[in-house]
Tab-separated table of C-alpha atoms in Angstrom:
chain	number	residue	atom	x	y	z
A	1	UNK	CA	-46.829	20.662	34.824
A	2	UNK	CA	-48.654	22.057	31.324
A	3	UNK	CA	-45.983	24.730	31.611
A	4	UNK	CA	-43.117	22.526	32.118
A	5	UNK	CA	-44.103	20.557	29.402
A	6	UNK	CA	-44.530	23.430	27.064
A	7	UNK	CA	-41.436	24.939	27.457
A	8	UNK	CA	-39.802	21.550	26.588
A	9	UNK	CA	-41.655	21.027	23.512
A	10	UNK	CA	-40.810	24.470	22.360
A	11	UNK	CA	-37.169	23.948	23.784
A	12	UNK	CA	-36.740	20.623	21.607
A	13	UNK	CA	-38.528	21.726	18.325
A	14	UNK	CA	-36.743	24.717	18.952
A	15	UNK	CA	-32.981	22.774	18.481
A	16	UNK	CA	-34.490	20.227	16.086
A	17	UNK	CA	-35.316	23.510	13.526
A	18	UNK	CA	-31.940	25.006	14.040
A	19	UNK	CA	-29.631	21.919	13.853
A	20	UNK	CA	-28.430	21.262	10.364
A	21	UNK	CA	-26.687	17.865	9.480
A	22	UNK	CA	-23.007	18.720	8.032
A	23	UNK	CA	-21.872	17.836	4.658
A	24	UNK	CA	-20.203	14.909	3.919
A	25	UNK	CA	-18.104	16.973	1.363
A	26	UNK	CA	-17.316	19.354	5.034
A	27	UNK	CA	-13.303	20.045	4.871
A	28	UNK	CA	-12.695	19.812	0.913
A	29	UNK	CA	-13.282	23.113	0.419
A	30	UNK	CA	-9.883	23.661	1.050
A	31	UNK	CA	-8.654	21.200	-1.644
A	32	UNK	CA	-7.085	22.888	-4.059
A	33	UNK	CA	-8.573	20.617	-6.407
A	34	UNK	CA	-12.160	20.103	-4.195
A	35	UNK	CA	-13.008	16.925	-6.312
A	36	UNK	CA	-10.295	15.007	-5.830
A	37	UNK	CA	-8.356	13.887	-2.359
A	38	UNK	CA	-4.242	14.198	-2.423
A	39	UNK	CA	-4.384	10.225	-2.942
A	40	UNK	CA	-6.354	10.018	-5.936
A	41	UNK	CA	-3.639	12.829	-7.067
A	42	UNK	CA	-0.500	11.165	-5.880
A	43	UNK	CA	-2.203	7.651	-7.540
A	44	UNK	CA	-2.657	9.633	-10.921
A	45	UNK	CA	0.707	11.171	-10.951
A	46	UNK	CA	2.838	8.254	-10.109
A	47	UNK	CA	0.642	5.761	-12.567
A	48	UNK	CA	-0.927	3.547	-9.535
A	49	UNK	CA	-4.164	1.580	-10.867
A	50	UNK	CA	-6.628	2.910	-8.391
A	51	UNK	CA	-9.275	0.197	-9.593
A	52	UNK	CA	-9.036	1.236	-13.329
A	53	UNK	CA	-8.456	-2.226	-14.462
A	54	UNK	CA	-10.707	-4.182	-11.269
A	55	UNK	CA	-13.099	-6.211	-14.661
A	56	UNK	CA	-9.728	-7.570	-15.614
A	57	UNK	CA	-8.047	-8.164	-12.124
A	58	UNK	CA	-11.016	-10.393	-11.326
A	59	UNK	CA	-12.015	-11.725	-14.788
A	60	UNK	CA	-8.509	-14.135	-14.959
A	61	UNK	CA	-6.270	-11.317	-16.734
A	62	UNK	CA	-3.861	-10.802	-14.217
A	63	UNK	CA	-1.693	-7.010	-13.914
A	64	UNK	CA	2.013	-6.916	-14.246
A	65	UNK	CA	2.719	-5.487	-11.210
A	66	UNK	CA	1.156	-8.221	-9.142
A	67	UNK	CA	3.023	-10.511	-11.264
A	68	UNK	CA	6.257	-9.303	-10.531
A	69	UNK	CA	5.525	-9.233	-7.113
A	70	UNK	CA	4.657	-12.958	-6.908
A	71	UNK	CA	7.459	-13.707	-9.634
A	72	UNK	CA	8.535	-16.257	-7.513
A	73	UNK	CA	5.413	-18.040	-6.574
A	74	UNK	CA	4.523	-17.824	-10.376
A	75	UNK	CA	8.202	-19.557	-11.458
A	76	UNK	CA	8.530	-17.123	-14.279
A	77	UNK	CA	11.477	-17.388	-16.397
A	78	UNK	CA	13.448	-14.932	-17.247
A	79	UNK	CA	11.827	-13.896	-20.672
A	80	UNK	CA	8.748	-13.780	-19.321
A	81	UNK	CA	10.086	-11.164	-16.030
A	82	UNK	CA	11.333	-9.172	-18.813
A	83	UNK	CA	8.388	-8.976	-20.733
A	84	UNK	CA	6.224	-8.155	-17.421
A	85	UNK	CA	9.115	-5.233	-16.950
A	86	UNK	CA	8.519	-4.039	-20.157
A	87	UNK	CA	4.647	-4.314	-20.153
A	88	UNK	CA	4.542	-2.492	-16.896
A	89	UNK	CA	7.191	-0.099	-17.148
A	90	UNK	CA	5.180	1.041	-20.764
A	91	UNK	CA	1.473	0.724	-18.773
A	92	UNK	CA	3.315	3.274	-16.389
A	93	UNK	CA	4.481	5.339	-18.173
A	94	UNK	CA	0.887	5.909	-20.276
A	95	UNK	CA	-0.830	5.938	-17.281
A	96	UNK	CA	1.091	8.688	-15.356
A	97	UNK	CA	1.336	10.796	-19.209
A	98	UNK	CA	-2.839	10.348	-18.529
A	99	UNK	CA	-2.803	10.977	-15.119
A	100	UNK	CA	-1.533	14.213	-15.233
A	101	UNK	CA	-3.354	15.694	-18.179
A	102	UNK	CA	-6.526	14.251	-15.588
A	103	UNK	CA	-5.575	16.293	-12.938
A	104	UNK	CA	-4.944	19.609	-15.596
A	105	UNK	CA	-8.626	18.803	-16.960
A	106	UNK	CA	-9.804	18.970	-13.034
A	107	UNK	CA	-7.955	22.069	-12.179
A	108	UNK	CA	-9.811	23.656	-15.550
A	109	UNK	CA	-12.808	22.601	-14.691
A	110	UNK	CA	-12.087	23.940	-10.797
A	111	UNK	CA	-11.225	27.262	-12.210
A	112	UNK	CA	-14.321	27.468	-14.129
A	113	UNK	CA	-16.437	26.874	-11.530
A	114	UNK	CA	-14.253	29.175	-8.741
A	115	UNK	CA	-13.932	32.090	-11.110
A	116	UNK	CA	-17.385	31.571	-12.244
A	117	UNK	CA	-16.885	31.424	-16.198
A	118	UNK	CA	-18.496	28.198	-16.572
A	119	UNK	CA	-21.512	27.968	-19.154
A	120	UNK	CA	-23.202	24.370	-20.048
A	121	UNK	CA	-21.298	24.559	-23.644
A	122	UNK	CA	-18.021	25.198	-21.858
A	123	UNK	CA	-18.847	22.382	-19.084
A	124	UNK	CA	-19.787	19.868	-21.808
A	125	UNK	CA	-16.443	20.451	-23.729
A	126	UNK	CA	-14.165	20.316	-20.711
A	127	UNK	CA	-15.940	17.361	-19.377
A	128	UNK	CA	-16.026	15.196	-22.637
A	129	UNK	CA	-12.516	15.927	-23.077
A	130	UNK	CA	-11.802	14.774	-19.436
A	131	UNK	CA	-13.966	11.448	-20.193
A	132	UNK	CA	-11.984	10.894	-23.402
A	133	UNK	CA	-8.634	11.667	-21.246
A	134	UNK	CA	-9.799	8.963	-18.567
A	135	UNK	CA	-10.653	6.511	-21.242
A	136	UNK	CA	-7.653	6.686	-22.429
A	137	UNK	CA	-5.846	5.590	-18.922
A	138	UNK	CA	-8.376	3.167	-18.043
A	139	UNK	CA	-7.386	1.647	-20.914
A	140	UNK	CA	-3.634	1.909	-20.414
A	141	UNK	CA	-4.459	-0.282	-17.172
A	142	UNK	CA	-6.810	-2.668	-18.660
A	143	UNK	CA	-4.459	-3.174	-21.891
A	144	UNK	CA	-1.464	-4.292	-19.586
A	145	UNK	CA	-3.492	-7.210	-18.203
A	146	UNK	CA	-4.899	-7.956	-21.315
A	147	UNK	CA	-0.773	-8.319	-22.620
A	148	UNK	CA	0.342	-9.616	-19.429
A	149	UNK	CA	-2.428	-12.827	-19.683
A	150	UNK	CA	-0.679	-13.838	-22.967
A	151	UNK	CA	3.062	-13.734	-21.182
A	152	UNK	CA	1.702	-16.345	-19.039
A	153	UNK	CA	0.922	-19.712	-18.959
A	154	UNK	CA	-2.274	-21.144	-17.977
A	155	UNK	CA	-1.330	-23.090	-14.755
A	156	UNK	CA	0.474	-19.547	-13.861
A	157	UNK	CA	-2.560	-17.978	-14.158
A	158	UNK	CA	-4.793	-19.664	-12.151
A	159	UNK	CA	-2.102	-19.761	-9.844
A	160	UNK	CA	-1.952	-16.176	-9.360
A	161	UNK	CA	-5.820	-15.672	-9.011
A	162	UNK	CA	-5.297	-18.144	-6.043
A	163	UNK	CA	-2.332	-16.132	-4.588
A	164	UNK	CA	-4.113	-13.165	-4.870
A	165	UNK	CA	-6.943	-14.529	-2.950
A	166	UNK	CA	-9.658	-14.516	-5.883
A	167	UNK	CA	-11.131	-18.034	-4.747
A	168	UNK	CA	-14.983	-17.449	-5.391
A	169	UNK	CA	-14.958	-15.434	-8.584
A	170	UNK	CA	-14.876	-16.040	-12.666
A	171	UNK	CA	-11.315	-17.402	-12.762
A	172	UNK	CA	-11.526	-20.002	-10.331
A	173	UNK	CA	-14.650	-21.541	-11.784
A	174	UNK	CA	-12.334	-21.982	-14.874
A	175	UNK	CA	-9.624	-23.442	-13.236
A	176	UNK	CA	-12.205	-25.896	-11.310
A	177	UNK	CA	-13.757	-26.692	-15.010
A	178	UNK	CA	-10.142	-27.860	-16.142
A	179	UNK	CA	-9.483	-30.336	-13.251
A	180	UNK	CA	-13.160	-32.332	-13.852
């Protein structure tokens, strides 16, 4: 019975030493870009918001696109469709211009690392001209709602935080405060 025993407890520490938990980064490797999936790519290069511009979304400053996709719901006249074309179509086109010069910042600072030329003054310069880049198309995104709030009227507004489903946050607080 000792014997038994003893060859389990070697057994089990024996496969508890060897077994090593597997990254959660396991598979990117192959990326060609390792920190970023194809989606965040294809969302950069076509000018999709990815979350840039979430604070406004849910802070009553509703996005363009949304608002041409409830244009309807919203009654928007015609001047104001137009002006949400225009706002979006120019948010677009910024944000793809940024997107891409994103994804050339990432493949530089992928190269760096894969060849091995990377030093912490090189790394500092690539990466603060990658923040500044990013800035730059957060703010693309967070400037179209900020352009797209004055389009719209008030009523429209809290009308499309309640299409959109944003019943417990910021906005509808507001539009609670202007019915009492």
């Amino acid at each position: 019975m000792k014997l038994s025993l003893s060859v389990l407890l070697v057994f089990g520490l024996s496969s508890v030493a060897v077994a090593v938990p597997e990254s959660n980064y396991s598979g990117q490797e192959q990326r060609k870009i390792k920190a970023l999936s194809q989606d965040e790519i294809d969302g950069y290069l076509t000018g999709k918001g990815m979350g840039l511009a979430k604070s406004a979304e849910l802070n009553n400053f509703p996005g363009p696109k949304h608002v041409m996709e409830l244009f309807q719901e919203l009654s928007l006249s015609k001047s104001q469709i137009e002006e949400t074309k225009k706002i979006y179509e120019a948010m677009k086109g910024k944000a793809i211009e940024y997107g891409q010069l994103l994804i050339r910042k990432e493949e530089e600072i992928e190269g760096l690392f894969s060849k091995g030329a990377v030093s912490p003054q090189i790394l500092e310069r690539v990466l603060s001209e990658s923040a500044e880049i990013k800035s730059k198309l957060r703010g693309a995104h967070l400037m179209a709602h900020i352009e797209q709030k004055a389009v719209l009227t008030k009523h429209q507004t809290r009308l499309y935080d309640t299409l959109r489903g944003y019943v417990g946050g910021h906005s509808m607080q507001e539009g609670h405060r202007l019915h009492h």
